[in-house]
Amino acid sequence: MYDRVTLDDVEERDVEGIEPGLLAVGYHLRPGKMRQSVWQFDAGESNNWHRQREQEELYVVLDGTFEVTVGSDEGAKNGPGHDPDGDGADGTPETFEIARGDFLVVPPESWRQVTAREPATLLVVGAPNVKDDGVLPGES
């Protein structure tokens, strides 16, 4: 009928190559159509610059403040600050701030990265429920 878990009952996991700590709430809830995780960041920590193959992602700031960088096409795959001709028209990533109570949706094809400006917690919900959907620069 339903599943329920409290963050205090979820053990933090380390993910190789990723700085923030992962609270894999989806592992406990086992939803069929979405994939959710809670990430705990120390000040200055970032996730990897990436996009998704299939998942649209919803980001909800539970605590703290993040700097978010999002780029929407092939020009963005090289990461924040990359604009070879300086005109901003070739997918140059946009950077903005999100804070406690903010919601953000990013489509699968958009490159993205979040960096905590202070200790912060982020709920990320992806759909459809696809394992290992992230794509790093240089991967297809």
PDB file of C-alpha atoms in Angstrom:
ATOM      1  CA  MET A   1       0.000   0.000   0.000  1.00  0.00           C
ATOM      2  CA  TYR A   2       2.869   2.426   0.824  1.00  0.00           C
ATOM      3  CA  ASP A   3       6.440   2.583   2.083  1.00  0.00           C
ATOM      4  CA  ARG A   4       7.892   5.051   4.551  1.00  0.00           C
ATOM      5  CA  VAL A   5      11.351   5.912   5.863  1.00  0.00           C
ATOM      6  CA  THR A   6      12.847   8.638   8.061  1.00  0.00           C
ATOM      7  CA  LEU A   7      16.176  10.229   7.106  1.00  0.00           C
ATOM      8  CA  ASP A   8      17.488   9.478  10.597  1.00  0.00           C
ATOM      9  CA  ASP A   9      17.079   5.759   9.806  1.00  0.00           C
ATOM     10  CA  VAL A  10      18.962   5.876   6.483  1.00  0.00           C
ATOM     11  CA  GLU A  11      22.672   5.055   6.645  1.00  0.00           C
ATOM     12  CA  GLU A  12      24.998   7.369   4.708  1.00  0.00           C
ATOM     13  CA  ARG A  13      26.854   5.724   1.822  1.00  0.00           C
ATOM     14  CA  ASP A  14      30.073   6.806   0.165  1.00  0.00           C
ATOM     15  CA  VAL A  15      29.997   6.867  -3.631  1.00  0.00           C
ATOM     16  CA  GLU A  16      33.384   6.518  -5.318  1.00  0.00           C
ATOM     17  CA  GLY A  17      34.415   9.689  -7.134  1.00  0.00           C
ATOM     18  CA  ILE A  18      31.642  11.836  -5.645  1.00  0.00           C
ATOM     19  CA  GLU A  19      32.223  14.205  -2.713  1.00  0.00           C
ATOM     20  CA  PRO A  20      28.817  14.568  -1.036  1.00  0.00           C
ATOM     21  CA  GLY A  21      27.415  11.844   1.200  1.00  0.00           C
ATOM     22  CA  LEU A  22      24.460   9.836  -0.107  1.00  0.00           C
ATOM     23  CA  LEU A  23      21.359   8.923   1.885  1.00  0.00           C
ATOM     24  CA  ALA A  24      19.820   6.342  -0.466  1.00  0.00           C
ATOM     25  CA  VAL A  25      16.182   6.712   0.554  1.00  0.00           C
ATOM     26  CA  GLY A  26      15.165   4.966  -2.682  1.00  0.00           C
ATOM     27  CA  TYR A  27      16.964   1.821  -1.519  1.00  0.00           C
ATOM     28  CA  HIS A  28      14.547   1.685   1.417  1.00  0.00           C
ATOM     29  CA  LEU A  29      11.410   2.780  -0.443  1.00  0.00           C
ATOM     30  CA  ARG A  30      11.946   0.851  -3.716  1.00  0.00           C
ATOM     31  CA  PRO A  31       9.639   2.935  -5.940  1.00  0.00           C
ATOM     32  CA  GLY A  32       8.869   1.605  -9.394  1.00  0.00           C
ATOM     33  CA  LYS A  33       8.707   4.795 -11.472  1.00  0.00           C
ATOM     34  CA  MET A  34      11.148   7.240  -9.874  1.00  0.00           C
ATOM     35  CA  ARG A  35      14.545   7.251  -8.202  1.00  0.00           C
ATOM     36  CA  GLN A  36      15.216   9.479  -5.204  1.00  0.00           C
ATOM     37  CA  SER A  37      18.247  10.233  -3.068  1.00  0.00           C
ATOM     38  CA  VAL A  38      19.224  12.745  -0.424  1.00  0.00           C
ATOM     39  CA  TRP A  39      22.718  14.200  -0.753  1.00  0.00           C
ATOM     40  CA  GLN A  40      24.549  15.834   2.169  1.00  0.00           C
ATOM     41  CA  PHE A  41      27.214  18.362   1.156  1.00  0.00           C
ATOM     42  CA  ASP A  42      29.915  20.092   3.157  1.00  0.00           C
ATOM     43  CA  ALA A  43      30.656  23.698   2.201  1.00  0.00           C
ATOM     44  CA  GLY A  44      32.437  23.789  -1.162  1.00  0.00           C
ATOM     45  CA  GLU A  45      31.581  20.214  -2.183  1.00  0.00           C
ATOM     46  CA  SER A  46      30.185  19.568  -5.664  1.00  0.00           C
ATOM     47  CA  ASN A  47      28.676  16.702  -7.556  1.00  0.00           C
ATOM     48  CA  ASN A  48      30.164  15.791 -10.950  1.00  0.00           C
ATOM     49  CA  TRP A  49      29.456  17.874 -14.073  1.00  0.00           C
ATOM     50  CA  HIS A  50      27.015  15.536 -15.833  1.00  0.00           C
ATOM     51  CA  ARG A  51      23.771  15.028 -17.709  1.00  0.00           C
ATOM     52  CA  GLN A  52      21.322  12.109 -17.730  1.00  0.00           C
ATOM     53  CA  ARG A  53      20.473   9.650 -20.509  1.00  0.00           C
ATOM     54  CA  GLU A  54      16.759   9.404 -19.664  1.00  0.00           C
ATOM     55  CA  GLN A  55      15.981  10.916 -16.282  1.00  0.00           C
ATOM     56  CA  GLU A  56      14.377  14.266 -15.758  1.00  0.00           C
ATOM     57  CA  GLU A  57      15.526  15.393 -12.305  1.00  0.00           C
ATOM     58  CA  LEU A  58      13.753  17.373  -9.606  1.00  0.00           C
ATOM     59  CA  TYR A  59      16.043  19.080  -7.083  1.00  0.00           C
ATOM     60  CA  VAL A  60      14.605  20.226  -3.736  1.00  0.00           C
ATOM     61  CA  VAL A  61      16.831  22.122  -1.304  1.00  0.00           C
ATOM     62  CA  LEU A  62      16.102  20.798   2.186  1.00  0.00           C
ATOM     63  CA  ASP A  63      18.753  22.913   3.906  1.00  0.00           C
ATOM     64  CA  GLY A  64      21.491  25.353   2.935  1.00  0.00           C
ATOM     65  CA  THR A  65      22.360  27.136  -0.299  1.00  0.00           C
ATOM     66  CA  PHE A  66      23.742  25.840  -3.598  1.00  0.00           C
ATOM     67  CA  GLU A  67      25.319  27.364  -6.669  1.00  0.00           C
ATOM     68  CA  VAL A  68      23.874  25.551  -9.697  1.00  0.00           C
ATOM     69  CA  THR A  69      25.358  25.538 -13.183  1.00  0.00           C
ATOM     70  CA  VAL A  70      23.222  24.270 -16.086  1.00  0.00           C
ATOM     71  CA  GLY A  71      24.039  24.135 -19.808  1.00  0.00           C
ATOM     72  CA  SER A  72      21.598  22.910 -22.415  1.00  0.00           C
ATOM     73  CA  ASP A  73      23.545  21.597 -25.381  1.00  0.00           C
ATOM     74  CA  GLU A  74      26.808  20.190 -26.737  1.00  0.00           C
ATOM     75  CA  GLY A  75      28.649  23.448 -26.043  1.00  0.00           C
ATOM     76  CA  ALA A  76      28.053  22.900 -22.323  1.00  0.00           C
ATOM     77  CA  LYS A  77      29.576  19.429 -22.090  1.00  0.00           C
ATOM     78  CA  ASN A  78      33.042  20.860 -21.444  1.00  0.00           C
ATOM     79  CA  GLY A  79      31.869  22.312 -18.158  1.00  0.00           C
ATOM     80  CA  PRO A  80      31.331  25.635 -16.441  1.00  0.00           C
ATOM     81  CA  GLY A  81      33.270  28.572 -17.816  1.00  0.00           C
ATOM     82  CA  HIS A  82      33.884  27.036 -21.265  1.00  0.00           C
ATOM     83  CA  ASP A  83      32.885  29.450 -24.033  1.00  0.00           C
ATOM     84  CA  PRO A  84      35.427  29.181 -26.861  1.00  0.00           C
ATOM     85  CA  ASP A  85      34.295  32.225 -28.865  1.00  0.00           C
ATOM     86  CA  GLY A  86      33.012  34.273 -25.918  1.00  0.00           C
ATOM     87  CA  ASP A  87      29.552  34.949 -27.333  1.00  0.00           C
ATOM     88  CA  GLY A  88      27.515  32.848 -24.871  1.00  0.00           C
ATOM     89  CA  ALA A  89      25.380  31.486 -27.713  1.00  0.00           C
ATOM     90  CA  ASP A  90      26.841  28.003 -27.929  1.00  0.00           C
ATOM     91  CA  GLY A  91      25.480  26.378 -24.793  1.00  0.00           C
ATOM     92  CA  THR A  92      27.585  28.292 -22.320  1.00  0.00           C
ATOM     93  CA  PRO A  93      26.366  27.189 -18.901  1.00  0.00           C
ATOM     94  CA  GLU A  94      24.271  29.523 -16.746  1.00  0.00           C
ATOM     95  CA  THR A  95      25.017  29.763 -13.010  1.00  0.00           C
ATOM     96  CA  PHE A  96      22.466  30.707 -10.354  1.00  0.00           C
ATOM     97  CA  GLU A  97      21.647  30.088  -6.685  1.00  0.00           C
ATOM     98  CA  ILE A  98      19.029  27.874  -5.055  1.00  0.00           C
ATOM     99  CA  ALA A  99      18.297  27.824  -1.319  1.00  0.00           C
ATOM    100  CA  ARG A 100      16.135  26.085   1.272  1.00  0.00           C
ATOM    101  CA  GLY A 101      12.615  25.602  -0.043  1.00  0.00           C
ATOM    102  CA  ASP A 102      13.580  26.026  -3.716  1.00  0.00           C
ATOM    103  CA  PHE A 103      12.615  23.479  -6.383  1.00  0.00           C
ATOM    104  CA  LEU A 104      14.438  23.018  -9.697  1.00  0.00           C
ATOM    105  CA  VAL A 105      13.672  20.675 -12.631  1.00  0.00           C
ATOM    106  CA  VAL A 106      16.424  19.818 -15.134  1.00  0.00           C
ATOM    107  CA  PRO A 107      15.717  17.806 -18.316  1.00  0.00           C
ATOM    108  CA  PRO A 108      17.954  14.820 -19.103  1.00  0.00           C
ATOM    109  CA  GLU A 109      19.903  16.471 -21.933  1.00  0.00           C
ATOM    110  CA  SER A 110      21.013  19.476 -19.851  1.00  0.00           C
ATOM    111  CA  TRP A 111      24.471  19.365 -18.297  1.00  0.00           C
ATOM    112  CA  ARG A 112      24.442  20.301 -14.606  1.00  0.00           C
ATOM    113  CA  GLN A 113      26.449  20.611 -11.401  1.00  0.00           C
ATOM    114  CA  VAL A 114      25.624  21.784  -7.892  1.00  0.00           C
ATOM    115  CA  THR A 115      28.112  23.197  -5.391  1.00  0.00           C
ATOM    116  CA  ALA A 116      27.251  23.798  -1.738  1.00  0.00           C
ATOM    117  CA  ARG A 117      27.989  27.309  -0.500  1.00  0.00           C
ATOM    118  CA  GLU A 118      27.588  26.069   3.086  1.00  0.00           C
ATOM    119  CA  PRO A 119      26.726  22.699   4.645  1.00  0.00           C
ATOM    120  CA  ALA A 120      23.595  21.764   2.712  1.00  0.00           C
ATOM    121  CA  THR A 121      21.148  18.943   1.961  1.00  0.00           C
ATOM    122  CA  LEU A 122      19.535  18.248  -1.403  1.00  0.00           C
ATOM    123  CA  LEU A 123      16.707  15.864  -2.342  1.00  0.00           C
ATOM    124  CA  VAL A 124      17.042  14.657  -5.952  1.00  0.00           C
ATOM    125  CA  VAL A 125      14.186  12.749  -7.616  1.00  0.00           C
ATOM    126  CA  GLY A 126      14.728  11.301 -11.082  1.00  0.00           C
ATOM    127  CA  ALA A 127      12.197   9.709 -13.397  1.00  0.00           C
ATOM    128  CA  PRO A 128      11.985   7.220 -14.938  1.00  0.00           C
ATOM    129  CA  ASN A 129      13.621   4.906 -12.394  1.00  0.00           C
ATOM    130  CA  VAL A 130      16.819   4.126 -14.319  1.00  0.00           C
ATOM    131  CA  LYS A 131      19.991   2.920 -12.594  1.00  0.00           C
ATOM    132  CA  ASP A 132      23.357   4.520 -13.482  1.00  0.00           C
ATOM    133  CA  ASP A 133      21.753   7.033 -15.847  1.00  0.00           C
ATOM    134  CA  GLY A 134      24.374   9.765 -15.426  1.00  0.00           C
ATOM    135  CA  VAL A 135      26.727  10.692 -18.276  1.00  0.00           C
ATOM    136  CA  LEU A 136      30.066  12.411 -17.624  1.00  0.00           C
ATOM    137  CA  PRO A 137      31.954  14.496 -20.212  1.00  0.00           C
ATOM    138  CA  GLY A 138      33.617  12.205 -22.748  1.00  0.00           C
ATOM    139  CA  GLU A 139      31.027   9.449 -22.293  1.00  0.00           C
ATOM    140  CA  SER A 140      28.277   8.789 -24.803  1.00  0.00           C
TER     141      SER A 140
END
